mmCIF file of C-alpha atoms in Angstrom:
data_model
loop_
_atom_site.group_PDB
_atom_site.id
_atom_site.type_symbol
_atom_site.label_atom_id
_atom_site.label_comp_id
_atom_site.label_asym_id
_atom_site.label_seq_id
_atom_site.Cartn_x
_atom_site.Cartn_y
_atom_site.Cartn_z
ATOM 1 C CA MET I 1 -9.367 -3.005 -31.942
ATOM 2 C CA SER I 2 -11.372 -1.871 -28.919
ATOM 3 C CA ARG I 3 -9.482 -1.992 -25.638
ATOM 4 C CA VAL I 4 -12.532 -1.816 -23.389
ATOM 5 C CA ARG I 5 -14.907 -4.481 -22.106
ATOM 6 C CA ASP I 6 -18.154 -4.475 -20.154
ATOM 7 C CA ASP I 7 -16.769 -7.086 -17.751
ATOM 8 C CA VAL I 8 -13.790 -9.369 -17.194
ATOM 9 C CA GLY I 9 -15.806 -12.470 -18.017
ATOM 10 C CA SER I 10 -15.876 -15.743 -16.106
ATOM 11 C CA TYR I 11 -12.834 -17.899 -15.457
ATOM 12 C CA ASP I 12 -14.199 -20.568 -17.812
ATOM 13 C CA ASP I 13 -14.703 -17.971 -20.532
ATOM 14 C CA ILE I 14 -11.117 -16.714 -20.170
ATOM 15 C CA ALA I 15 -9.743 -20.262 -20.155
ATOM 16 C CA ALA I 16 -11.679 -21.011 -23.342
ATOM 17 C CA ALA I 17 -10.210 -17.870 -24.927
ATOM 18 C CA ALA I 18 -6.692 -19.037 -24.010
ATOM 19 C CA VAL I 19 -7.437 -22.404 -25.625
ATOM 20 C CA ARG I 20 -8.700 -20.698 -28.804
ATOM 21 C CA THR I 21 -5.663 -18.412 -28.951
ATOM 22 C CA THR I 22 -3.114 -21.212 -28.644
ATOM 23 C CA GLY I 23 -4.975 -24.157 -30.148
ATOM 24 C CA LEU I 24 -3.904 -26.099 -27.048
ATOM 25 C CA GLU I 25 -6.014 -27.764 -24.367
ATOM 26 C CA ASP I 26 -3.610 -29.373 -21.884
ATOM 27 C CA PHE I 27 -3.195 -27.173 -18.809
ATOM 28 C CA GLY I 28 -1.188 -29.858 -17.022
ATOM 29 C CA GLY I 29 -3.702 -30.319 -14.240
ATOM 30 C CA THR I 30 -5.926 -27.970 -12.263
ATOM 31 C CA ALA I 31 -3.539 -26.613 -9.595
ATOM 32 C CA HIS I 32 -3.952 -23.112 -11.014
ATOM 33 C CA GLU I 33 -7.726 -23.011 -11.008
ATOM 34 C CA GLU I 34 -8.606 -22.306 -7.372
ATOM 35 C CA GLY I 35 -6.659 -19.068 -7.106
ATOM 36 C CA LEU I 36 -7.526 -17.774 -10.568
ATOM 37 C CA ARG I 37 -11.236 -18.477 -10.067
ATOM 38 C CA ILE I 38 -11.217 -16.491 -6.823
ATOM 39 C CA LEU I 39 -9.259 -13.734 -8.538
ATOM 40 C CA VAL I 40 -11.706 -13.475 -11.445
ATOM 41 C CA GLU I 41 -14.671 -13.357 -9.064
ATOM 42 C CA ASP I 42 -12.965 -10.499 -7.226
ATOM 43 C CA LEU I 43 -12.218 -8.649 -10.454
ATOM 44 C CA ASN I 44 -15.895 -8.840 -11.434
ATOM 45 C CA SER I 45 -17.075 -7.517 -8.052
ATOM 46 C CA PRO I 46 -18.108 -3.921 -7.289
ATOM 47 C CA GLU I 47 -15.151 -3.706 -4.889
ATOM 48 C CA ALA I 48 -12.742 -3.936 -7.813
ATOM 49 C CA GLY I 49 -14.570 -1.039 -9.477
ATOM 50 C CA LEU I 50 -13.067 -1.793 -12.862
ATOM 51 C CA THR I 51 -13.689 0.505 -15.801
ATOM 52 C CA GLY I 52 -14.005 -0.719 -19.378
ATOM 53 C CA VAL I 53 -10.254 -0.276 -19.774
ATOM 54 C CA GLY I 54 -9.625 -2.069 -16.491
ATOM 55 C CA ASN I 55 -11.820 -5.003 -17.514
ATOM 56 C CA TYR I 56 -9.842 -5.392 -20.729
ATOM 57 C CA PHE I 57 -6.485 -5.138 -18.957
ATOM 58 C CA GLN I 58 -7.285 -7.521 -16.093
ATOM 59 C CA ARG I 59 -8.838 -10.097 -18.401
ATOM 60 C CA GLY I 60 -5.607 -9.935 -20.394
ATOM 61 C CA GLN I 61 -3.549 -10.561 -17.260
ATOM 62 C CA VAL I 62 -5.488 -13.730 -16.396
ATOM 63 C CA LYS I 63 -5.528 -14.933 -19.996
ATOM 64 C CA SER I 64 -1.770 -14.361 -20.262
ATOM 65 C CA ALA I 65 -1.173 -16.599 -17.227
ATOM 66 C CA LEU I 66 -3.290 -19.342 -18.819
ATOM 67 C CA VAL I 67 -1.630 -18.977 -22.227
ATOM 68 C CA GLY I 68 1.757 -19.238 -20.505
ATOM 69 C CA ARG I 69 0.673 -22.408 -18.719
ATOM 70 C CA LEU I 70 -0.617 -23.974 -21.949
ATOM 71 C CA LEU I 71 2.557 -23.123 -23.853
ATOM 72 C CA THR I 72 4.781 -24.371 -21.039
ATOM 73 C CA GLN I 73 2.896 -27.657 -20.918
ATOM 74 C CA LEU I 74 3.371 -28.082 -24.673
ATOM 75 C CA ARG I 75 7.112 -27.387 -24.418
ATOM 76 C CA PHE I 76 7.487 -29.804 -21.491
ATOM 77 C CA GLY I 77 6.180 -32.540 -23.764
ATOM 78 C CA GLU I 78 8.363 -31.499 -26.691
ATOM 79 C CA HIS I 79 11.507 -31.324 -24.545
ATOM 80 C CA PRO I 80 11.270 -34.006 -21.837
ATOM 81 C CA GLU I 81 15.037 -33.669 -21.385
ATOM 82 C CA HIS I 82 14.430 -30.344 -19.629
ATOM 83 C CA ALA I 83 13.797 -32.279 -16.414
ATOM 84 C CA ASP I 84 17.490 -33.230 -16.285
ATOM 85 C CA VAL I 85 18.826 -29.649 -16.595
ATOM 86 C CA PRO I 86 20.589 -28.578 -13.364
ATOM 87 C CA VAL I 87 19.641 -25.393 -11.515
ATOM 88 C CA GLU I 88 22.542 -24.914 -9.114
ATOM 89 C CA ARG I 89 22.971 -22.127 -6.539
ATOM 90 C CA PRO I 90 20.574 -19.713 -8.264
ATOM 91 C CA ILE I 91 20.668 -16.114 -7.052
ATOM 92 C CA PHE I 92 17.380 -14.554 -5.934
ATOM 93 C CA VAL I 93 17.249 -10.769 -5.462
ATOM 94 C CA VAL I 94 14.454 -9.946 -3.015
ATOM 95 C CA GLY I 95 13.258 -6.820 -1.284
ATOM 96 C CA LEU I 96 10.399 -4.389 -1.047
ATOM 97 C CA PRO I 97 9.549 -2.715 -4.354
ATOM 98 C CA ARG I 98 11.660 0.327 -5.181
ATOM 99 C CA THR I 99 14.644 -0.783 -3.096
ATOM 100 C CA GLY I 100 17.043 -1.143 -6.019
ATOM 101 C CA THR I 101 16.137 -4.726 -6.876
ATOM 102 C CA THR I 102 15.692 -4.019 -10.587
ATOM 103 C CA ALA I 103 19.037 -2.264 -11.012
ATOM 104 C CA LEU I 104 20.905 -4.842 -8.923
ATOM 105 C CA HIS I 105 19.229 -7.703 -10.769
ATOM 106 C CA ARG I 106 20.382 -6.314 -14.107
ATOM 107 C CA LEU I 107 23.940 -5.838 -12.885
ATOM 108 C CA LEU I 108 24.144 -9.405 -11.612
ATOM 109 C CA ASN I 109 22.713 -10.644 -14.890
ATOM 110 C CA ALA I 110 25.387 -8.825 -16.879
ATOM 111 C CA ASP I 111 27.959 -11.528 -16.105
ATOM 112 C CA PRO I 112 28.335 -13.744 -19.210
ATOM 113 C CA ALA I 113 28.318 -16.751 -16.860
ATOM 114 C CA HIS I 114 24.808 -15.834 -15.644
ATOM 115 C CA GLN I 115 21.352 -15.943 -17.194
ATOM 116 C CA GLY I 116 18.077 -14.221 -16.404
ATOM 117 C CA LEU I 117 14.497 -14.370 -17.579
ATOM 118 C CA GLU I 118 14.002 -12.173 -20.614
ATOM 119 C CA LEU I 119 10.513 -10.682 -20.570
ATOM 120 C CA TRP I 120 9.290 -12.336 -23.759
ATOM 121 C CA LEU I 121 10.315 -15.769 -22.483
ATOM 122 C CA THR I 122 8.429 -15.304 -19.205
ATOM 123 C CA GLU I 123 5.287 -14.679 -21.278
ATOM 124 C CA PHE I 124 5.969 -17.393 -23.872
ATOM 125 C CA PRO I 125 8.228 -20.018 -22.233
ATOM 126 C CA GLN I 126 10.437 -22.080 -24.553
ATOM 127 C CA PRO I 127 14.106 -23.077 -24.729
ATOM 128 C CA ARG I 128 15.926 -19.761 -25.211
ATOM 129 C CA PRO I 129 16.733 -19.408 -28.940
ATOM 130 C CA PRO I 130 20.050 -17.905 -30.106
ATOM 131 C CA ARG I 131 19.985 -14.134 -29.557
ATOM 132 C CA GLU I 132 20.634 -13.383 -33.235
ATOM 133 C CA SER I 133 17.368 -15.126 -34.194
ATOM 134 C CA TRP I 134 15.017 -13.154 -31.954
ATOM 135 C CA GLU I 135 14.221 -10.405 -34.471
ATOM 136 C CA GLN I 136 12.913 -13.068 -36.856
ATOM 137 C CA ASP I 137 10.527 -14.473 -34.240
ATOM 138 C CA PRO I 138 6.994 -13.050 -34.765
ATOM 139 C CA VAL I 139 6.147 -13.313 -31.063
ATOM 140 C CA PHE I 140 9.265 -11.374 -30.069
ATOM 141 C CA THR I 141 8.766 -8.671 -32.689
ATOM 142 C CA ALA I 142 5.110 -8.229 -31.733
ATOM 143 C CA MET I 143 6.079 -7.749 -28.076
ATOM 144 C CA GLN I 144 8.798 -5.253 -28.980
ATOM 145 C CA ALA I 145 6.315 -3.259 -31.056
ATOM 146 C CA ALA I 146 3.844 -3.237 -28.157
ATOM 147 C CA PHE I 147 6.477 -1.936 -25.748
ATOM 148 C CA SER I 148 7.532 0.768 -28.211
ATOM 149 C CA GLU I 149 3.912 1.922 -28.340
ATOM 150 C CA HIS I 150 3.701 1.800 -24.545
ATOM 151 C CA HIS I 151 6.820 3.968 -24.215
ATOM 152 C CA VAL I 152 5.163 6.688 -26.288
ATOM 153 C CA GLU I 153 1.775 6.473 -24.565
ATOM 154 C CA ASN I 154 3.127 6.139 -20.985
ATOM 155 C CA PRO I 155 6.433 8.020 -20.665
ATOM 156 C CA GLU I 156 5.967 8.521 -16.905
ATOM 157 C CA PHE I 157 5.628 4.779 -16.285
ATOM 158 C CA MET I 158 8.677 3.993 -18.378
ATOM 159 C CA GLY I 159 10.638 6.459 -16.291
ATOM 160 C CA ILE I 160 9.585 4.512 -13.203
ATOM 161 C CA HIS I 161 10.306 1.040 -14.582
ATOM 162 C CA TYR I 162 11.795 0.677 -18.059
ATOM 163 C CA MET I 163 10.899 -2.542 -19.909
ATOM 164 C CA ASP I 164 11.183 -4.092 -23.312
ATOM 165 C CA ALA I 165 10.966 -7.643 -24.617
ATOM 166 C CA THR I 166 14.724 -8.205 -24.159
ATOM 167 C CA SER I 167 14.825 -6.954 -20.552
ATOM 168 C CA VAL I 168 15.608 -9.425 -17.789
ATOM 169 C CA GLU I 169 12.475 -9.201 -15.688
ATOM 170 C CA GLU I 170 10.713 -10.491 -12.602
ATOM 171 C CA CYS I 171 9.681 -14.138 -12.471
ATOM 172 C CA TRP I 172 6.132 -13.622 -11.135
ATOM 173 C CA ARG I 173 4.821 -14.522 -14.587
ATOM 174 C CA LEU I 174 6.063 -18.053 -13.969
ATOM 175 C CA LEU I 175 4.555 -18.226 -10.480
ATOM 176 C CA ARG I 176 1.175 -17.030 -11.720
ATOM 177 C CA GLN I 177 0.953 -20.171 -13.883
ATOM 178 C CA THR I 178 -0.119 -21.754 -10.589
ATOM 179 C CA GLY I 179 -2.383 -18.816 -9.702
ATOM 180 C CA LYS I 180 -0.053 -17.444 -7.015
ATOM 181 C CA SER I 181 1.372 -13.953 -7.383
ATOM 182 C CA ILE I 182 1.212 -10.741 -5.393
ATOM 183 C CA SER I 183 1.327 -8.957 -8.763
ATOM 184 C CA TYR I 184 -2.470 -9.217 -8.932
ATOM 185 C CA GLU I 185 -2.756 -7.413 -5.584
ATOM 186 C CA SER I 186 -0.500 -4.665 -6.911
ATOM 187 C CA LEU I 187 -2.824 -3.949 -9.831
ATOM 188 C CA ALA I 188 -6.357 -4.192 -8.412
ATOM 189 C CA HIS I 189 -8.458 -4.248 -5.236
ATOM 190 C CA VAL I 190 -8.998 -7.996 -4.791
ATOM 191 C CA PRO I 191 -9.544 -8.605 -1.052
ATOM 192 C CA ARG I 192 -10.808 -12.195 -1.266
ATOM 193 C CA TYR I 193 -7.915 -13.241 -3.472
ATOM 194 C CA SER I 194 -5.485 -11.459 -1.130
ATOM 195 C CA ALA I 195 -6.899 -13.328 1.884
ATOM 196 C CA TRP I 196 -6.717 -16.643 0.013
ATOM 197 C CA LEU I 197 -3.133 -16.070 -1.153
ATOM 198 C CA ALA I 198 -1.922 -15.163 2.336
ATOM 199 C CA GLU I 199 -2.889 -18.650 3.544
ATOM 200 C CA GLN I 200 -1.335 -20.671 0.711
ATOM 201 C CA ASP I 201 1.677 -22.971 0.550
ATOM 202 C CA TRP I 202 3.553 -21.869 -2.575
ATOM 203 C CA THR I 203 5.694 -25.011 -2.952
ATOM 204 C CA ASP I 204 3.793 -26.207 -6.039
ATOM 205 C CA ALA I 205 4.201 -22.782 -7.647
ATOM 206 C CA TYR I 206 7.974 -22.887 -7.108
ATOM 207 C CA ALA I 207 8.163 -26.451 -8.416
ATOM 208 C CA ARG I 208 6.606 -25.279 -11.687
ATOM 209 C CA HIS I 209 8.826 -22.186 -11.564
ATOM 210 C CA ARG I 210 11.893 -24.459 -11.440
ATOM 211 C CA ALA I 211 10.611 -26.624 -14.294
ATOM 212 C CA ASN I 212 10.191 -23.456 -16.371
ATOM 213 C CA LEU I 213 13.773 -22.434 -15.641
ATOM 214 C CA GLN I 214 14.958 -25.870 -16.730
ATOM 215 C CA LEU I 215 12.969 -25.489 -19.953
ATOM 216 C CA ILE I 216 14.046 -21.926 -20.769
ATOM 217 C CA GLY I 217 17.673 -22.648 -19.864
ATOM 218 C CA LEU I 218 17.818 -25.909 -21.801
ATOM 219 C CA ASN I 219 20.402 -24.473 -24.223
ATOM 220 C CA ASP I 220 22.444 -22.770 -21.478
ATOM 221 C CA PRO I 221 22.695 -25.414 -18.736
ATOM 222 C CA GLU I 222 26.102 -24.197 -17.534
ATOM 223 C CA LYS I 223 24.887 -20.685 -16.694
ATOM 224 C CA ARG I 224 23.795 -19.648 -13.192
ATOM 225 C CA TRP I 225 20.278 -18.253 -12.887
ATOM 226 C CA VAL I 226 19.772 -14.752 -11.444
ATOM 227 C CA LEU I 227 16.143 -13.948 -10.561
ATOM 228 C CA LYS I 228 14.132 -11.349 -8.714
ATOM 229 C CA ASN I 229 10.556 -10.777 -7.629
ATOM 230 C CA PRO I 230 8.903 -9.107 -4.610
ATOM 231 C CA SER I 231 6.673 -12.214 -4.301
ATOM 232 C CA HIS I 232 9.656 -14.111 -2.905
ATOM 233 C CA LEU I 233 9.293 -12.135 0.321
ATOM 234 C CA ALA I 234 5.944 -13.825 0.898
ATOM 235 C CA ALA I 235 7.088 -17.401 0.300
ATOM 236 C CA LEU I 236 10.707 -17.870 1.363
ATOM 237 C CA ASP I 237 10.177 -21.308 2.930
ATOM 238 C CA ALA I 238 8.601 -22.623 -0.288
ATOM 239 C CA LEU I 239 11.415 -21.110 -2.352
ATOM 240 C CA MET I 240 14.052 -22.775 -0.193
ATOM 241 C CA ALA I 241 12.196 -26.103 -0.255
ATOM 242 C CA VAL I 242 12.468 -26.168 -4.058
ATOM 243 C CA TYR I 243 15.867 -24.424 -4.280
ATOM 244 C CA PRO I 244 17.703 -25.592 -1.125
ATOM 245 C CA ASP I 245 21.041 -24.156 -2.330
ATOM 246 C CA ALA I 246 19.600 -20.753 -3.325
ATOM 247 C CA LEU I 247 21.649 -17.593 -2.717
ATOM 248 C CA VAL I 248 19.409 -14.759 -1.520
ATOM 249 C CA VAL I 249 20.287 -11.063 -1.841
ATOM 250 C CA HIS I 250 18.000 -8.924 0.341
ATOM 251 C CA THR I 251 17.833 -5.202 -0.471
ATOM 252 C CA HIS I 252 16.947 -2.639 2.203
ATOM 253 C CA ARG I 253 15.622 0.925 2.067
ATOM 254 C CA ASP I 254 13.682 3.128 4.455
ATOM 255 C CA PRO I 255 10.157 1.643 4.182
ATOM 256 C CA VAL I 256 8.622 5.121 4.209
ATOM 257 C CA THR I 257 10.269 5.879 0.881
ATOM 258 C CA SER I 258 9.766 2.357 -0.428
ATOM 259 C CA ILE I 259 6.011 2.240 0.260
ATOM 260 C CA ALA I 260 5.399 5.694 -1.212
ATOM 261 C CA SER I 261 7.227 4.691 -4.376
ATOM 262 C CA ALA I 262 5.463 1.316 -4.606
ATOM 263 C CA CYS I 263 2.067 3.038 -4.306
ATOM 264 C CA SER I 264 3.043 5.451 -7.046
ATOM 265 C CA LEU I 265 4.046 2.581 -9.308
ATOM 266 C CA SER I 266 0.703 0.814 -8.736
ATOM 267 C CA ALA I 267 -1.191 4.044 -9.396
ATOM 268 C CA GLU I 268 0.685 4.792 -12.599
ATOM 269 C CA ALA I 269 0.389 1.210 -13.890
ATOM 270 C CA THR I 270 -3.405 1.198 -13.372
ATOM 271 C CA ALA I 271 -4.362 4.783 -14.194
ATOM 272 C CA GLY I 272 -7.932 4.796 -15.493
ATOM 273 C CA HIS I 273 -8.498 1.119 -14.688
ATOM 274 C CA SER I 274 -10.659 1.427 -11.574
ATOM 275 C CA THR I 275 -12.865 3.768 -9.579
ATOM 276 C CA THR I 276 -11.876 2.090 -6.295
ATOM 277 C CA PHE I 277 -8.196 1.119 -6.700
ATOM 278 C CA VAL I 278 -7.044 4.704 -6.306
ATOM 279 C CA GLY I 279 -5.648 6.989 -3.612
ATOM 280 C CA GLU I 280 -6.255 5.725 -0.089
ATOM 281 C CA THR I 281 -7.258 2.226 -1.237
ATOM 282 C CA ILE I 282 -3.935 1.813 -3.000
ATOM 283 C CA GLY I 283 -2.150 3.066 0.102
ATOM 284 C CA ARG I 284 -4.005 0.797 2.518
ATOM 285 C CA THR I 285 -3.808 -2.375 0.432
ATOM 286 C CA GLN I 286 -0.202 -2.018 -0.666
ATOM 287 C CA LEU I 287 1.025 -1.207 2.836
ATOM 288 C CA ALA I 288 -0.818 -4.215 4.284
ATOM 289 C CA MET I 289 0.398 -6.610 1.584
ATOM 290 C CA LEU I 290 4.019 -5.480 1.599
ATOM 291 C CA ALA I 291 4.320 -5.317 5.385
ATOM 292 C CA ARG I 292 2.832 -8.812 5.656
ATOM 293 C CA SER I 293 5.283 -10.126 3.048
ATOM 294 C CA TRP I 294 8.233 -8.464 4.772
ATOM 295 C CA ARG I 295 7.312 -9.911 8.174
ATOM 296 C CA SER I 296 6.877 -13.364 6.615
ATOM 297 C CA PHE I 297 10.340 -13.180 5.059
ATOM 298 C CA GLU I 298 12.029 -11.989 8.250
ATOM 299 C CA GLU I 299 10.477 -14.837 10.247
ATOM 300 C CA ALA I 300 11.188 -17.500 7.616
ATOM 301 C CA ARG I 301 14.805 -16.379 7.192
ATOM 302 C CA THR I 302 15.599 -17.568 10.708
ATOM 303 C CA HIS I 303 14.962 -21.152 9.533
ATOM 304 C CA HIS I 304 17.770 -21.139 6.967
ATOM 305 C CA ASP I 305 21.562 -20.996 6.739
ATOM 306 C CA PRO I 306 22.754 -17.377 7.206
ATOM 307 C CA ALA I 307 25.590 -18.018 4.723
ATOM 308 C CA GLN I 308 22.964 -18.173 1.959
ATOM 309 C CA PHE I 309 21.900 -14.557 2.542
ATOM 310 C CA VAL I 310 23.499 -11.178 1.818
ATOM 311 C CA ASP I 311 21.995 -7.823 2.820
ATOM 312 C CA VAL I 312 22.378 -4.771 0.588
ATOM 313 C CA ASP I 313 21.695 -1.214 1.738
ATOM 314 C CA TYR I 314 20.015 0.899 -0.937
ATOM 315 C CA GLY I 315 22.058 3.986 -0.168
ATOM 316 C CA ALA I 316 25.354 2.105 -0.360
ATOM 317 C CA PHE I 317 24.273 0.456 -3.591
ATOM 318 C CA VAL I 318 23.354 3.761 -5.254
ATOM 319 C CA GLN I 319 26.689 5.223 -4.173
ATOM 320 C CA ASP I 320 28.749 2.305 -5.527
ATOM 321 C CA PRO I 321 26.752 -0.115 -7.723
ATOM 322 C CA VAL I 322 29.774 -1.971 -9.087
ATOM 323 C CA GLY I 323 31.453 -2.289 -5.693
ATOM 324 C CA THR I 324 28.212 -3.551 -4.154
ATOM 325 C CA THR I 325 27.850 -6.138 -6.893
ATOM 326 C CA ARG I 326 31.391 -7.360 -6.368
ATOM 327 C CA GLY I 327 30.720 -7.567 -2.631
ATOM 328 C CA ILE I 328 27.898 -10.026 -3.353
ATOM 329 C CA TYR I 329 30.292 -12.161 -5.394
ATOM 330 C CA ASP I 330 32.788 -12.152 -2.535
ATOM 331 C CA ALA I 331 30.175 -13.026 0.069
ATOM 332 C CA PHE I 332 28.946 -16.039 -1.896
ATOM 333 C CA GLY I 333 32.376 -17.131 -3.128
ATOM 334 C CA LEU I 334 31.544 -16.460 -6.792
ATOM 335 C CA ASP I 335 34.235 -15.874 -9.403
ATOM 336 C CA TRP I 336 34.615 -12.136 -10.205
ATOM 337 C CA THR I 337 36.217 -12.559 -13.636
ATOM 338 C CA ARG I 338 37.470 -9.831 -15.951
ATOM 339 C CA ALA I 339 34.505 -10.539 -18.220
ATOM 340 C CA ALA I 340 32.078 -10.155 -15.309
ATOM 341 C CA ALA I 341 33.696 -6.912 -14.158
ATOM 342 C CA ALA I 342 33.638 -5.412 -17.663
ATOM 343 C CA ALA I 343 30.008 -6.381 -18.260
ATOM 344 C CA VAL I 344 28.821 -5.028 -14.904
ATOM 345 C CA GLU I 345 30.650 -1.741 -15.465
ATOM 346 C CA GLN I 346 29.101 -1.406 -18.925
ATOM 347 C CA ILE I 347 25.538 -2.003 -17.690
ATOM 348 C CA ASP I 348 26.110 0.461 -14.852
ATOM 349 C CA ALA I 349 27.255 3.123 -17.325
ATOM 350 C CA GLU I 350 24.284 2.501 -19.627
ATOM 351 C CA SER I 351 21.823 2.791 -16.739
ATOM 352 C CA ARG I 352 22.877 6.372 -16.113
ATOM 353 C CA ARG I 353 21.719 7.682 -19.467
ATOM 354 C CA GLY I 354 18.895 7.404 -21.984
ATOM 355 C CA GLY I 355 15.407 6.012 -21.431
ATOM 356 C CA ARG I 356 16.357 4.050 -18.338
ATOM 357 C CA ARG I 357 17.196 7.100 -16.236
ATOM 358 C CA PRO I 358 14.834 7.176 -13.198
ATOM 359 C CA ALA I 359 12.227 9.952 -13.130
ATOM 360 C CA HIS I 360 9.857 9.080 -10.308
ATOM 361 C CA ARG I 361 7.846 11.431 -8.061
ATOM 362 C CA TYR I 362 5.659 10.294 -5.188
ATOM 363 C CA ASP I 363 4.236 11.298 -1.798
ATOM 364 C CA LEU I 364 2.708 9.131 0.947
ATOM 365 C CA ALA I 365 -0.054 11.671 1.468
ATOM 366 C CA ASP I 366 -1.354 10.974 -2.036
ATOM 367 C CA TYR I 367 -2.322 7.517 -0.773
ATOM 368 C CA GLY I 368 -3.779 8.446 2.600
ATOM 369 C CA LEU I 369 -0.695 7.332 4.512
ATOM 370 C CA THR I 370 1.632 8.964 7.007
ATOM 371 C CA GLU I 371 5.173 8.152 7.991
ATOM 372 C CA GLY I 372 3.797 6.895 11.305
ATOM 373 C CA ASP I 373 1.455 4.467 9.517
ATOM 374 C CA VAL I 374 4.354 2.903 7.633
ATOM 375 C CA ARG I 375 6.697 2.680 10.596
ATOM 376 C CA ALA I 376 3.969 1.094 12.725
ATOM 377 C CA ALA I 377 3.261 -1.519 10.012
ATOM 378 C CA PHE I 378 6.933 -2.450 9.830
ATOM 379 C CA GLY I 379 7.482 -2.405 13.554
#
């Protein structure tokens, strides 16, 4: 099958493709349309500079969001009882990209009393089936096969951010069901969409996010959710409006290192996709977007109870991952059981070997940035 296209296509064309793929038509309203229409217009513009490969990839990203929305809407109707599932004191790990959020998220998820969003369920939301049945699910096995192929074709990217269908992953795939996600800005030059998103109230996106958690966690209502996503920096007030008892873990790292690494991740994830989203454009757009999100979070945090926040230093976390994780439990008054301790220690040990070992090289100069540029943006 060809993985190139002459264009992304129109929003209506992509929506029709999602309907054909799923056999479903109910999108549950039109709240998602404004942002995705602006995004698609941007992706088709000369500024995006998409190649044939980029057109194929970006069309797939938009279609995936629409397929997810269609499938979620179907499952809502099949399981109306999801609306009664509690989501109590969920933990949100937030921070600039490359500040240890992924590793910390996985350690917190190791606790048998916790649950996270497995990647395949963020793409195809449904009540989480028993783990022993996943290998018999054709959707799951197809995703696993695709990731195995990706590992072989893109070993550098997998060294930066290891993923497979079972991995607990970021929840931006749920937010993009309402057309709101900074993930799109991390993968393409979309200035009009970026400007639109910066002015939006994300409360409706988090309301649908919560409904998805209730659906996916229908069979595990007693387990605490642990989530992470850089988008949360940009919309803390909306997050807290929907999850007023949320527990927020904020990771910190020198922004000079963080921005260089984030630019490298964007470049590696989109290699060959665009003639414009390269080098200095990646540097300029990612610095602007991440600095804006960080400032928004810092200002919004002052509106909320300090007891709901814990700060984690990247250096201290790398030096003692298990101790840092336990410190979060202590700060929030969570129960550090023997089972939790054993699971966290096991995940920590596994992270130090095999395909998950970090192997990431980057330099600000590759993206037209200096240390002074980054420090000025972050004040």
